[in-house]
Short mmCIF file of C-alpha atoms and ligand atoms in Angstrom, two decimals:
data_model
loop_
_atom_site.label_atom_id
_atom_site.label_comp_id
_atom_site.label_asym_id
_atom_site.label_seq_id
_atom_site.Cartn_x
_atom_site.Cartn_y
_atom_site.Cartn_z
CA MET A 24 82.05 96.29 77.59
CA GLU A 25 85.72 96.04 78.48
CA ILE A 26 86.53 96.97 82.04
CA LEU A 27 89.44 99.22 81.04
CA LYS A 28 90.95 100.27 77.72
CA LEU A 29 94.42 101.62 76.96
CA SER A 30 95.31 103.60 73.89
CA THR A 31 98.93 104.40 73.10
CA ALA A 32 98.09 105.55 69.55
CA LYS A 33 98.78 109.21 70.39
CA SER A 34 102.03 108.52 72.21
CA GLY A 35 104.02 108.52 68.99
CA VAL A 36 105.72 105.33 70.18
CA GLU A 37 106.13 102.26 68.01
CA ILE A 38 107.14 99.37 70.23
CA THR A 39 109.67 97.14 68.50
CA THR A 40 109.49 93.36 68.61
CA GLU A 41 112.54 93.38 70.85
CA GLN A 42 110.92 95.82 73.29
CA LYS A 43 107.76 93.70 73.35
CA THR A 44 109.89 90.70 74.25
CA ILE A 45 111.63 92.63 77.04
CA ALA A 46 108.25 93.63 78.50
CA GLU A 47 106.94 90.06 78.28
CA GLN A 48 110.11 88.80 79.97
CA ALA A 49 109.71 91.37 82.76
CA ASN A 50 106.14 90.18 83.31
CA ARG A 51 107.25 86.56 83.40
CA LEU A 52 110.02 87.48 85.84
CA LEU A 53 107.40 88.91 88.21
CA HIS A 54 105.44 85.67 88.07
CA SER A 55 108.49 83.42 88.37
CA GLY A 56 109.65 85.17 91.53
CA LEU A 57 113.26 85.16 90.32
CA GLY A 58 113.72 88.92 89.95
CA ALA A 59 114.93 91.63 92.34
CA GLY A 60 112.81 92.20 95.43
CA ASN A 61 111.19 88.80 95.00
CA ASP A 62 110.20 88.59 98.65
CA PHE A 63 107.62 91.32 97.93
CA LEU A 64 105.62 89.69 95.15
CA GLY A 65 102.56 88.71 97.18
CA TRP A 66 100.48 91.33 95.33
CA VAL A 67 100.92 89.60 91.93
CA ASN A 68 98.28 86.92 92.60
CA LEU A 69 96.65 88.70 95.51
CA PRO A 70 93.22 89.56 94.02
CA SER A 71 92.46 85.95 93.02
CA SER A 72 93.74 84.62 96.34
CA ILE A 73 91.35 86.58 98.55
CA ASP A 74 88.94 83.95 99.81
CA ALA A 75 85.37 84.17 101.08
CA GLU A 76 86.50 83.75 104.68
CA GLN A 77 88.86 86.75 104.52
CA MET A 78 86.20 88.83 102.83
CA ALA A 79 83.62 87.85 105.45
CA ALA A 80 85.97 88.74 108.33
CA ILE A 81 86.64 92.18 106.84
CA LYS A 82 82.95 92.82 106.21
CA ALA A 83 81.99 91.68 109.73
CA CYS A 84 84.54 94.01 111.30
CA ALA A 85 83.38 96.87 109.09
CA ALA A 86 79.79 96.22 110.14
CA THR A 87 80.78 96.41 113.83
CA LEU A 88 82.59 99.72 113.32
CA ARG A 89 79.70 101.09 111.24
CA ALA A 90 77.26 100.20 114.00
CA LYS A 91 79.36 101.76 116.75
CA ALA A 92 80.69 104.95 115.22
CA ASP A 93 79.56 107.74 112.99
CA VAL A 94 83.17 108.81 112.42
CA VAL A 95 85.93 106.27 111.80
CA ILE A 96 89.45 107.67 111.86
CA CYS A 97 91.90 105.75 109.67
CA ILE A 98 95.47 106.21 110.83
CA GLY A 99 98.30 105.48 108.40
CA ILE A 100 100.76 107.01 105.96
CA GLY A 101 102.09 106.20 102.47
CA GLY A 102 100.88 102.81 101.33
CA SER A 103 98.94 102.43 104.56
CA TYR A 104 96.73 105.38 103.64
CA LEU A 105 96.80 106.46 100.00
CA GLY A 106 94.93 103.51 98.48
CA ALA A 107 91.94 103.71 100.82
CA LYS A 108 91.79 107.49 100.44
CA ALA A 109 91.97 107.26 96.63
CA VAL A 110 89.26 104.62 96.24
CA LEU A 111 86.99 106.14 98.86
CA ASP A 112 87.12 109.51 97.10
CA ALA A 113 86.52 107.88 93.72
CA MET A 114 83.46 106.04 95.01
CA SER A 115 81.96 108.79 97.19
CA ASN A 116 79.73 111.75 96.63
CA PRO A 117 82.02 114.65 97.60
CA PHE A 118 79.03 116.55 98.98
CA GLU A 119 77.87 113.71 101.23
CA LEU A 120 78.80 115.77 104.30
CA LEU A 121 76.00 118.20 103.48
CA HIS A 122 73.41 115.44 103.36
CA THR A 123 71.40 115.33 106.55
CA GLU A 124 71.04 111.54 106.41
CA HIS A 125 74.36 109.69 106.28
CA LYS A 126 74.17 106.15 105.06
CA ASN A 127 77.84 105.56 105.78
CA PRO A 128 80.06 106.65 108.65
CA VAL A 129 82.37 109.51 107.78
CA VAL A 130 85.88 108.15 107.26
CA LEU A 131 88.59 110.64 108.23
CA PHE A 132 92.33 110.20 107.94
CA ALA A 133 95.12 110.91 110.41
CA GLY A 134 98.75 109.96 110.83
CA GLN A 135 99.68 111.06 107.31
CA ASN A 136 101.26 114.22 108.77
CA ILE A 137 102.52 115.52 112.11
CA SER A 138 100.66 118.81 111.89
CA GLU A 139 99.53 120.06 115.29
CA ASP A 140 96.75 122.14 113.73
CA TYR A 141 95.44 119.22 111.65
CA THR A 142 95.37 117.00 114.74
CA ALA A 143 93.76 119.63 116.99
CA GLU A 144 91.11 120.45 114.39
CA LEU A 145 90.36 116.76 113.84
CA LEU A 146 89.87 116.23 117.59
CA GLU A 147 87.68 119.32 117.71
CA ALA A 148 85.60 118.18 114.73
CA VAL A 149 84.82 114.74 116.18
CA LYS A 150 83.55 116.16 119.49
CA GLY A 151 79.89 115.16 119.77
CA HIS A 152 80.33 112.28 117.28
CA SER A 153 80.83 108.67 118.25
CA ILE A 154 84.25 107.55 117.04
CA ALA A 155 86.30 104.46 116.29
CA THR A 156 89.71 104.03 114.71
CA ILE A 157 91.57 101.73 112.33
CA VAL A 158 95.32 102.04 112.84
CA ILE A 159 97.40 100.76 109.94
CA SER A 160 101.15 100.30 109.88
CA LYS A 161 102.94 97.37 108.28
CA SER A 162 106.18 97.96 110.15
CA GLY A 163 104.28 99.05 113.23
CA THR A 164 107.00 101.56 113.95
CA THR A 165 106.32 104.49 111.60
CA THR A 166 106.52 107.75 113.55
CA GLU A 167 103.63 109.73 112.02
CA PRO A 168 100.86 107.14 112.52
CA ALA A 169 102.31 106.07 115.88
CA ILE A 170 102.00 109.64 117.21
CA ALA A 171 98.47 110.00 115.82
CA PHE A 172 97.44 106.66 117.28
CA ARG A 173 98.74 107.56 120.73
CA ILE A 174 96.54 110.67 120.66
CA ILE A 175 93.40 109.06 119.17
CA LYS A 176 93.71 106.02 121.44
CA GLU A 177 93.85 108.28 124.50
CA GLU A 178 90.78 110.14 123.25
CA ILE A 179 88.83 106.91 122.71
CA GLU A 180 89.86 105.48 126.11
CA ARG A 181 89.01 108.75 127.86
CA ARG A 182 85.56 108.82 126.30
CA TYR A 183 84.52 105.19 126.48
CA GLY A 184 86.82 103.55 129.06
CA LYS A 185 89.46 100.92 128.31
CA GLU A 186 87.03 98.03 127.92
CA GLU A 187 84.81 99.65 125.27
CA ALA A 188 87.86 101.28 123.62
CA ARG A 189 89.06 97.78 122.69
CA GLU A 190 85.87 97.35 120.66
CA ARG A 191 86.48 100.62 118.84
CA ILE A 192 90.10 100.12 117.86
CA VAL A 193 91.20 97.84 115.03
CA ALA A 194 94.85 97.32 114.15
CA ILE A 195 96.20 96.29 110.74
CA THR A 196 99.85 95.37 110.94
CA ASP A 197 102.53 92.71 110.56
CA GLN A 198 101.77 89.17 111.63
CA ALA A 199 104.48 89.05 114.28
CA ARG A 200 106.71 92.12 114.41
CA GLY A 201 106.57 95.77 115.44
CA ALA A 202 105.36 97.94 118.29
CA LEU A 203 101.80 98.06 116.94
CA LYS A 204 101.58 94.26 116.87
CA THR A 205 102.82 94.09 120.49
CA LEU A 206 100.33 96.74 121.59
CA ALA A 207 97.42 95.14 119.69
CA THR A 208 98.14 91.73 121.22
CA GLN A 209 98.49 93.20 124.70
CA GLU A 210 95.27 95.19 124.43
CA GLY A 211 93.32 92.47 122.60
CA TYR A 212 92.35 94.61 119.60
CA THR A 213 90.77 93.01 116.56
CA THR A 214 93.74 92.67 114.22
CA PHE A 215 94.20 92.08 110.50
CA VAL A 216 97.50 91.04 109.00
CA ILE A 217 99.39 92.70 106.17
CA PRO A 218 101.11 89.81 104.43
CA ASP A 219 104.92 89.86 104.72
CA ASN A 220 105.28 89.63 100.97
CA VAL A 221 103.13 92.66 100.12
CA GLY A 222 104.85 96.06 100.37
CA GLY A 223 102.93 99.12 101.56
CA ARG A 224 102.34 100.70 98.16
CA PHE A 225 101.01 97.41 96.76
CA SER A 226 98.72 96.76 99.75
CA VAL A 227 95.45 98.46 98.77
CA LEU A 228 93.74 95.12 98.08
CA THR A 229 94.72 93.70 101.50
CA PRO A 230 92.79 94.69 104.67
CA VAL A 231 94.85 97.93 104.55
CA GLY A 232 92.53 99.21 101.85
CA LEU A 233 89.59 96.84 102.08
CA LEU A 234 88.61 97.44 105.71
CA PRO A 235 88.42 101.28 105.55
CA LEU A 236 86.64 100.97 102.20
CA ALA A 237 84.06 98.52 103.57
CA VAL A 238 83.50 100.89 106.50
CA GLY A 239 82.98 103.71 104.01
CA GLY A 240 80.31 101.71 102.16
CA VAL A 241 82.37 100.61 99.15
CA ASP A 242 81.46 97.22 97.63
CA ILE A 243 84.82 95.55 98.23
CA GLU A 244 83.76 92.32 96.55
CA ALA A 245 83.12 94.18 93.28
CA LEU A 246 86.41 96.06 93.71
CA VAL A 247 88.35 92.81 94.10
CA ALA A 248 86.40 91.20 91.23
CA GLY A 249 87.58 94.03 88.95
CA ALA A 250 91.16 93.47 90.08
CA VAL A 251 90.83 89.71 89.48
CA GLU A 252 89.70 90.40 85.93
CA MET A 253 92.79 92.57 85.34
CA GLU A 254 95.02 89.99 87.03
CA LYS A 255 93.85 87.43 84.44
CA ALA A 256 94.14 89.90 81.58
CA THR A 257 97.78 90.65 82.44
CA ALA A 258 98.95 87.15 83.40
CA ASP A 259 102.40 85.89 82.40
CA ASP A 260 101.05 83.90 79.45
CA VAL A 261 99.16 86.87 77.96
CA PRO A 262 101.07 88.06 74.87
CA PHE A 263 102.20 91.67 74.67
CA ASP A 264 99.62 92.68 72.08
CA SER A 265 96.77 91.77 74.47
CA ASN A 266 98.48 92.73 77.74
CA LEU A 267 97.59 96.33 78.63
CA ALA A 268 99.95 96.51 81.61
CA ALA A 269 102.90 95.40 79.46
CA GLN A 270 101.88 97.92 76.77
CA TYR A 271 101.71 100.79 79.27
CA ALA A 272 105.04 99.82 80.83
CA ALA A 273 106.78 99.47 77.46
CA THR A 274 105.44 102.77 76.13
CA ARG A 275 106.66 104.61 79.25
CA TYR A 276 110.02 102.86 78.91
CA VAL A 277 110.47 104.03 75.31
CA LEU A 278 109.33 107.58 76.12
CA TYR A 279 111.77 107.71 79.05
CA SER A 280 114.62 106.53 76.86
CA GLU A 281 113.70 109.35 74.42
CA GLY A 282 114.11 111.97 77.19
CA LYS A 283 110.56 112.16 78.49
CA LYS A 284 111.48 112.17 82.16
CA ILE A 285 108.18 113.34 83.66
CA GLU A 286 104.82 111.61 83.41
CA ILE A 287 101.71 113.59 84.26
CA LEU A 288 98.65 111.57 85.23
CA GLY A 289 95.49 113.54 84.67
CA SER A 290 91.75 113.12 84.71
CA TYR A 291 88.74 115.23 83.91
CA GLU A 292 86.90 113.67 86.87
CA PRO A 293 87.83 115.37 90.17
CA LYS A 294 86.83 112.21 92.06
CA LEU A 295 89.94 110.56 90.62
CA GLN A 296 92.34 113.19 91.97
CA ASN A 297 93.56 110.94 94.77
CA ILE A 298 94.07 108.03 92.40
CA GLY A 299 96.83 110.33 91.16
CA GLU A 300 98.27 110.62 94.69
CA TRP A 301 98.23 106.83 95.13
CA TRP A 302 99.78 106.35 91.66
CA LYS A 303 102.55 108.87 92.43
CA GLN A 304 103.63 106.87 95.47
CA LEU A 305 103.42 103.59 93.55
CA TYR A 306 105.61 104.76 90.69
CA GLY A 307 107.78 107.26 92.58
CA GLU A 308 108.87 104.83 95.29
CA SER A 309 109.15 101.89 92.92
CA GLU A 310 111.16 103.50 90.12
CA GLY A 311 112.91 106.55 91.55
CA LYS A 312 116.25 105.11 92.60
CA GLU A 313 119.86 104.67 91.44
CA GLY A 314 119.59 108.03 89.68
CA LYS A 315 116.83 106.67 87.43
CA GLY A 316 113.07 106.80 87.02
CA ILE A 317 110.26 108.81 85.50
CA PHE A 318 109.11 111.60 87.85
CA PRO A 319 105.37 111.05 88.46
CA ALA A 320 103.24 114.17 88.63
CA SER A 321 99.48 114.63 88.51
CA VAL A 322 96.87 117.16 87.48
CA THR A 323 93.11 117.51 87.80
CA LEU A 324 91.42 118.84 84.73
CA THR A 325 90.13 121.14 83.54
CA ALA A 326 91.13 123.00 86.76
CA ASP A 327 94.87 122.64 86.23
CA LEU A 328 94.70 123.84 82.63
CA HIS A 329 94.39 127.23 84.29
CA SER A 330 97.61 126.73 86.24
CA MET A 331 99.84 123.92 84.93
CA GLY A 332 98.36 124.12 81.42
CA GLN A 333 100.85 126.76 80.33
CA TYR A 334 103.86 124.69 81.37
CA ILE A 335 102.48 121.51 79.83
CA GLN A 336 101.85 123.28 76.54
CA GLU A 337 105.09 125.26 76.27
CA GLY A 338 107.55 124.45 79.07
CA GLU A 339 110.50 122.01 78.93
CA ARG A 340 109.74 119.21 76.47
CA THR A 341 110.51 116.44 78.93
CA LEU A 342 106.87 115.56 79.64
CA PHE A 343 104.34 113.01 78.57
CA GLU A 344 100.78 112.62 79.77
CA THR A 345 98.55 109.74 80.74
CA ILE A 346 94.89 110.64 80.91
CA ILE A 347 92.29 108.57 82.74
CA SER A 348 89.11 109.12 80.79
CA VAL A 349 85.64 108.10 81.94
CA ALA A 350 83.23 107.09 79.17
CA LYS A 351 79.94 107.42 81.04
CA PRO A 352 79.11 109.65 83.99
CA ALA A 353 76.58 108.55 86.62
CA HIS A 354 74.44 111.68 86.31
CA GLU A 355 73.03 113.96 83.66
CA VAL A 356 73.25 117.78 83.75
CA LYS A 357 72.50 119.92 80.68
CA VAL A 358 73.19 123.55 79.82
CA GLU A 359 69.86 125.33 79.39
CA ALA A 360 69.14 127.99 76.76
CA ASP A 361 68.95 131.54 78.12
CA GLU A 362 66.92 134.20 76.38
CA ALA A 363 69.32 137.07 77.08
CA ASN A 364 72.41 134.95 76.32
CA LEU A 365 74.60 137.58 77.97
CA ASP A 366 77.29 135.00 78.65
CA GLY A 367 77.18 133.92 74.98
CA LEU A 368 76.77 130.28 75.91
CA ASN A 369 73.62 129.49 73.95
CA PHE A 370 75.71 127.56 71.44
CA LEU A 371 75.99 124.97 74.23
CA ALA A 372 72.28 124.87 75.01
CA GLY A 373 70.92 121.34 75.22
CA LYS A 374 74.39 119.83 75.58
CA ARG A 375 75.32 117.68 78.54
CA LEU A 376 78.31 118.79 80.65
CA HIS A 377 79.84 115.42 79.83
CA GLU A 378 79.88 116.27 76.12
CA ILE A 379 81.55 119.62 76.83
CA ASN A 380 84.05 117.95 79.17
CA LYS A 381 84.85 115.38 76.45
CA MET A 382 85.48 118.13 73.88
CA ALA A 383 87.79 119.83 76.39
CA GLU A 384 89.60 116.50 76.80
CA LEU A 385 89.97 115.97 73.05
CA GLY A 386 90.96 119.57 72.41
CA VAL A 387 93.61 119.48 75.13
CA GLN A 388 94.95 116.15 73.92
CA LEU A 389 95.49 117.47 70.40
CA ALA A 390 96.96 120.77 71.65
CA HIS A 391 99.41 118.93 73.89
CA ILE A 392 100.42 116.50 71.16
CA ASP A 393 101.01 119.51 68.85
CA GLY A 394 103.08 121.01 71.67
CA GLY A 395 105.31 117.92 71.85
CA VAL A 396 103.66 116.14 74.78
CA PRO A 397 102.93 112.50 73.90
CA ASN A 398 99.60 111.26 75.22
CA LEU A 399 98.46 107.92 76.58
CA LEU A 400 94.82 107.26 77.29
CA ILE A 401 93.26 104.92 79.83
CA GLU A 402 89.50 104.68 79.47
CA LEU A 403 87.15 103.45 82.19
CA PRO A 404 83.58 102.65 81.08
CA SER A 405 82.35 104.45 84.23
CA ILE A 406 83.55 105.04 87.77
CA ASN A 407 82.48 101.96 89.69
CA GLU A 408 84.10 99.47 92.02
CA ALA A 409 84.95 96.99 89.28
CA SER A 410 86.63 99.52 86.99
CA ILE A 411 88.56 101.07 89.89
CA GLY A 412 89.68 97.63 91.08
CA ALA A 413 90.87 96.86 87.56
CA LEU A 414 92.67 100.22 87.37
CA LEU A 415 94.51 99.61 90.66
CA TYR A 416 95.79 96.23 89.57
CA PHE A 417 96.60 97.50 86.06
CA PHE A 418 98.86 100.19 87.55
CA GLU A 419 100.47 97.78 90.02
CA LYS A 420 101.23 95.22 87.33
CA ALA A 421 102.57 97.83 84.92
CA CYS A 422 104.70 99.26 87.73
CA GLY A 423 106.33 95.89 88.42
CA ILE A 424 107.00 95.33 84.71
CA SER A 425 108.25 98.88 84.30
CA GLY A 426 110.63 98.64 87.27
CA TYR A 427 112.18 95.47 85.90
CA MET A 428 112.47 97.00 82.41
CA LEU A 429 114.27 99.95 83.97
CA GLY A 430 116.63 97.60 85.79
CA VAL A 431 115.78 98.61 89.36
CA ASN A 432 114.32 96.73 92.29
CA PRO A 433 110.78 98.14 92.26
CA PHE A 434 109.95 96.76 95.69
CA ASN A 435 112.37 98.53 98.03
CA GLN A 436 112.55 102.15 99.15
CA PRO A 437 116.01 102.73 100.66
CA GLY A 438 115.71 106.47 100.02
CA VAL A 439 112.96 107.05 102.55
CA GLU A 440 115.28 106.23 105.46
CA ALA A 441 117.45 109.34 105.11
CA TYR A 442 114.91 111.82 106.46
CA LYS A 443 113.97 109.51 109.32
CA LYS A 444 117.57 109.28 110.52
CA ASN A 445 117.88 113.07 110.54
CA MET A 446 114.52 113.58 112.26
CA PHE A 447 115.32 111.06 115.02
CA ALA A 448 118.76 112.64 115.52
CA LEU A 449 117.20 116.09 115.81
CA LEU A 450 114.61 114.78 118.29
CA ASP A 451 117.32 113.07 120.43
CA LYS A 452 115.90 109.59 120.01
CA PRO A 453 117.87 107.16 122.20
CA GLY A 454 120.44 105.35 120.07
CA TYR A 455 121.01 108.38 117.82
CA GLU A 456 123.50 110.21 120.09
CA GLU A 457 126.33 110.39 117.54
CA GLU A 458 124.03 111.44 114.68
CA SER A 459 122.48 114.02 117.03
CA LYS A 460 125.81 115.71 117.67
CA ALA A 461 126.75 115.66 114.00
CA ILE A 462 123.47 117.03 112.70
CA LYS A 463 123.16 119.75 115.32
CA ALA A 464 126.63 120.97 114.38
CA ARG A 465 125.31 121.51 110.85
CA LEU A 466 122.40 123.69 111.90
O1 PA5 B 6 105.33 101.71 100.28
C1 PA5 B 6 105.79 101.69 101.40
O2 PA5 B 6 106.28 100.65 101.87
C2 PA5 B 6 105.75 102.91 102.30
O3 PA5 B 6 105.25 104.02 101.68
C3 PA5 B 6 104.91 102.61 103.52
O4 PA5 B 6 103.63 102.25 103.10
C4 PA5 B 6 104.84 103.78 104.48
O5 PA5 B 6 106.12 104.22 104.81
C5 PA5 B 6 104.09 103.39 105.75
O6 PA5 B 6 104.74 102.32 106.38
P1 PA5 B 6 104.06 101.48 107.50
O7 PA5 B 6 102.85 100.83 106.97
O8 PA5 B 6 105.10 100.48 107.90
O9 PA5 B 6 103.73 102.41 108.64
#
């Protein structure tokens, strides 16, 4: 069985020979390293370059944290958080917390906001649990995780003393630069490196994603193996007609040029909801610049049919949809017959929920196509590490191709600096005196 399938048949798009060539050229440009942002192409061959030694070091560190703590707090934001969160949710039983026996430590996240209530409630919740932390920041200077780390570090040191705290704190950061690197070296924390040439949103298959996932009990070898398979299947010598990443990128490109400015990623599996969050960062930060780019949105179905469904069916016709479909669920639940049949559902008796979910998916697809919303379909055989690994790399590769087709540098994010400058000026950060005066005058 194929690890991932893509169908563009319902997108209404016919890719021309010229467009196929443009997509193939964009893929080759990624591999040649001659395109824009070429100092951030380390992710292109990353899955196949992860060696046994790296894997063993990550697994050994995860085993230490698993042995020491029943709650591991992962601190990070953006690309230093979304990948681990997405994969962990996809691979976990969402009701695990209610199980009395936990086979894995609970992985919680911090540093992805500055909310006082979130932080206070997190600290409150971990009282009585043994804790450890993984702090992740490529730059080592990002405000949100730095604040969270200061607080969690103090908590760990207060509870266990400085010596033991060093065994419970792991840093993932730049090889040489940044405040986190300086602190980690000074304190002697176990440290993993985020390669210079891998940007945050492409870093899920580095220790940034792999360590928290190994702590959470995910089979990271199978995850990487799935990504390796997709890396091969989308290599620079793979022709357009066999290259799913190029096909996805080219279809989006044509739809965008026809006025479809918003892409909605949806799935009928709630476990994949945070894959949508990770995907939004990947595509939003990579393509949304120079006044260009498809706006990435996401929905969870069928839940959002009862909220966003109306807009998708009849709102502005600037949308297209990409649905991640799962062929085979891991469990079986059937609707039973009921003698009274007061709810009128006996016509479903004997059917599996999966069959009903599939009919919802097909019915919605046709309704949306009739309503002028082109549909793309990505099909996973089931939700497992290999298919999720393949999906991650598929989206990354398509994103790189897509960015080059659009004519932007997909690997920078100049736009995220604007808010930081304002926030630092408002908080009177040393060095921002002039900006401080100017911004306060505007308030
Ligand atoms: O994709 C990116 O580069 C960003 O979203 C970063 O991941 C995010 O800003 C966090 O940065 P850092 O890891 O340096 O703390």
